[in-house]
Amino acid sequence: MSGLFGTFNVATRGMSAQQKALDVVSHNIANANTEGYSRQRATMETTRPFGMPSMNNAMGPGQLGTGVEISAITRIRDGFLDYQVRMENGTSGLYQGREKFLTEIEGIMNEPSDTGVSTLLTKVFNSWQELSLHPESSNSRTVVAQQSKALTDELNNTYNQLTKLKVNSQDVIKQNVVDVNSMLDQLNVLNQQVISVKIGGNEPNDLMDRRDLLVDQLSVKFGITIDKKSLGGEDLKPDEVVGSYNAYLVKSINQDEVSRFSYVSSIKPTGVIVVPPDVETNPPTVQKPGENGKYQVTYYKNGDTSTEKNKATINMNLTPQQYKELDQGRVLWADKDGNAIDSTGAKLESSAEFKNLALFEPQKGELKGYMSVQEDIDKYVDKLNSLARGIAFSINAVHSGESDATTKTGIPNIFVNSTKTGVDGEIEINAGNISINKVILDDVMKIKVAAGDTPSATDGKRALAIASLRDIRLDIQSINNTTTRADFLSKTSSLFSLDPTLGVKTIASSVDGMTVSGYFTDIVNRLAVQTQEAKRIVKNHESLLKGLDESRTSISGVSLDEEMANMIQFQHAYQANAKIISTVDELLDVVINGLKR
């Protein structure tokens, strides 16, 4: 209706609209520092005017407006920028995870330094050189023994620290599995709340902000793909999923039909004897981690290790490669309750084949970074083991004059496996167990320094031959965990032969070999390159993400100056509408009361 009462209603609607707009401004200002908040805007539209076309509508000067209303309160958000940020979060998370642990590996290697392996190697060979000049001196022999012990202690320490670091990285993976599952549960709840509000005809701006913030945080863990659904719902799954029947982690419909992740806490050999005892030199061989055989795989549902009720086991046969994949991955696809599933979605029973095990293998994100760095740690441990074996095989061979460690010569080895005894003390030697023979430490005069067979002879030629090993190119890079001294010295024809000048058997340089110091330097250089690459990519992506975040903030962020200007604008409009109401009130008083006079 038109007239004074119509004008009164227009002003009333105007006051109500401006008040709601002020509420939105107040909400924006209150959340100016809230992480993930997107500024909101009240959209105003004119209400239905008078004078709409009809059969009995009299012609007039035009439609008469009836005021204003708030049609929607929307958040200001750029979906493409969100997509870009999440894509870069995955790559940044990958290299942040790698940088974190590669930097720690650098600290463990402790190179270059006065106490690192490289310096200790030099001191060992220098001590043998000095012993060749003073073969009769017990002090020189003691220096050889102690410098060699310092080297083995450092190799043991480096090995143990790398092993602990791998365990730490697995603990981080476990915590990430717990965090990811928690995020997914929260996202599932928020998804349903958003849909419920949308069904009611309202705009769930704050709920969508909270959901987007969780998605941003999740995208750092691994790459994600989002499928937009009706009523504001979102279906979420990891990028480039291979071999999973149900890759969806969050669904807007059938929200219980989703997957989760579980964590493998241990992979233990069943203890089956692989090689039965037959003779004294062939003791029982028990299956070790990483060998082909049967394993008991223990995992915790949803990564929750707080209660043994979540513990489950699977028995399976694993090859060395399968063991490595499972050991370095550790994360299994599971149903919503945390039960490990196969590629068809069926729950795995107490026994299963590895090919049916659904391993989660993200292509990027922090989880991928932590998984990949375990592979790096394993490689550096293997290289360190090869170094330890190369040192032991070469020095022991020249010291004993034998290419076969099992040959009984009566001359003690310098380096032995601390877990073994007797003539086989060199078997399965690695950086973690290499040590100086206790016989040598107890009596340094048993160190053989001369060309003859008598250990206490004093011509120093054998000590000189051992000192010369520092410049000999050895096939260290070909050594693996099954290589024996005989295997190592038979890589090249006449590799271990009599030196006519010194009168002792020594090792000739291999064309494709590396010196002991050069091999370790190569390890350190490779590590430095990997660490620098991770740091460089992290730095580049930090700059890129900073730029994207600034772009997103310029659109979605709250500007206090802008909100203050809007507040003044809505305040004046509110006051103007109030003035109209006051004026209409005076006019109505004239009409109602003034006409009586």
PDB file of C-alpha atoms in Angstrom, residues 141-142 144-146 148-149 396 399 409-418 420-423 425 435-448 455:
ATOM      1  CA  ARG A 141     100.950 -49.931  17.986  1.00  0.00           C
ATOM      2  CA  THR A 142      98.786 -48.550  20.793  1.00  0.00           C
ATOM      3  CA  VAL A 144      96.991 -47.712  15.778  1.00  0.00           C
ATOM      4  CA  ALA A 145      94.655 -49.664  18.054  1.00  0.00           C
ATOM      5  CA  GLN A 146      93.154 -46.583  19.708  1.00  0.00           C
ATOM      6  CA  SER A 148      91.059 -47.658  14.902  1.00  0.00           C
ATOM      7  CA  LYS A 149      88.796 -47.947  17.940  1.00  0.00           C
ATOM      8  CA  ASN A 396      92.213 -57.547   7.649  1.00  0.00           C
ATOM      9  CA  HIS A 399      97.187 -57.867   7.957  1.00  0.00           C
ATOM     10  CA  THR A 409      96.204 -68.367  10.166  1.00  0.00           C
ATOM     11  CA  GLY A 410      96.682 -67.718  13.861  1.00  0.00           C
ATOM     12  CA  ILE A 411      96.946 -64.006  13.068  1.00  0.00           C
ATOM     13  CA  PRO A 412      94.082 -62.024  14.630  1.00  0.00           C
ATOM     14  CA  ASN A 413      91.897 -59.762  12.516  1.00  0.00           C
ATOM     15  CA  ILE A 414      92.102 -56.061  13.301  1.00  0.00           C
ATOM     16  CA  PHE A 415      88.384 -55.443  12.735  1.00  0.00           C
ATOM     17  CA  VAL A 416      85.684 -57.894  13.792  1.00  0.00           C
ATOM     18  CA  ASN A 417      81.939 -58.129  14.230  1.00  0.00           C
ATOM     19  CA  SER A 418      81.363 -57.437  17.933  1.00  0.00           C
ATOM     20  CA  LYS A 420      80.492 -62.747  16.543  1.00  0.00           C
ATOM     21  CA  THR A 421      83.386 -64.720  17.966  1.00  0.00           C
ATOM     22  CA  GLY A 422      86.113 -66.933  16.581  1.00  0.00           C
ATOM     23  CA  VAL A 423      87.379 -67.084  13.014  1.00  0.00           C
ATOM     24  CA  GLY A 425      84.160 -62.696  13.597  1.00  0.00           C
ATOM     25  CA  SER A 435      84.868 -53.092  16.427  1.00  0.00           C
ATOM     26  CA  ILE A 436      88.535 -53.655  17.226  1.00  0.00           C
ATOM     27  CA  ASN A 437      89.454 -57.221  18.050  1.00  0.00           C
ATOM     28  CA  LYS A 438      89.659 -57.560  21.833  1.00  0.00           C
ATOM     29  CA  VAL A 439      92.788 -59.674  21.362  1.00  0.00           C
ATOM     30  CA  ILE A 440      94.476 -56.671  19.738  1.00  0.00           C
ATOM     31  CA  LEU A 441      93.287 -54.256  22.416  1.00  0.00           C
ATOM     32  CA  ASP A 442      94.529 -56.541  25.172  1.00  0.00           C
ATOM     33  CA  ASP A 443      97.944 -57.055  23.532  1.00  0.00           C
ATOM     34  CA  VAL A 444      98.920 -54.523  20.847  1.00  0.00           C
ATOM     35  CA  MET A 445     102.118 -56.482  20.169  1.00  0.00           C
ATOM     36  CA  LYS A 446      99.940 -58.984  18.249  1.00  0.00           C
ATOM     37  CA  ILE A 447      99.568 -56.414  15.490  1.00  0.00           C
ATOM     38  CA  LYS A 448     101.551 -57.784  12.556  1.00  0.00           C
ATOM     39  CA  PRO A 455     103.626 -60.681  14.417  1.00  0.00           C
TER      40      PRO A 455
END
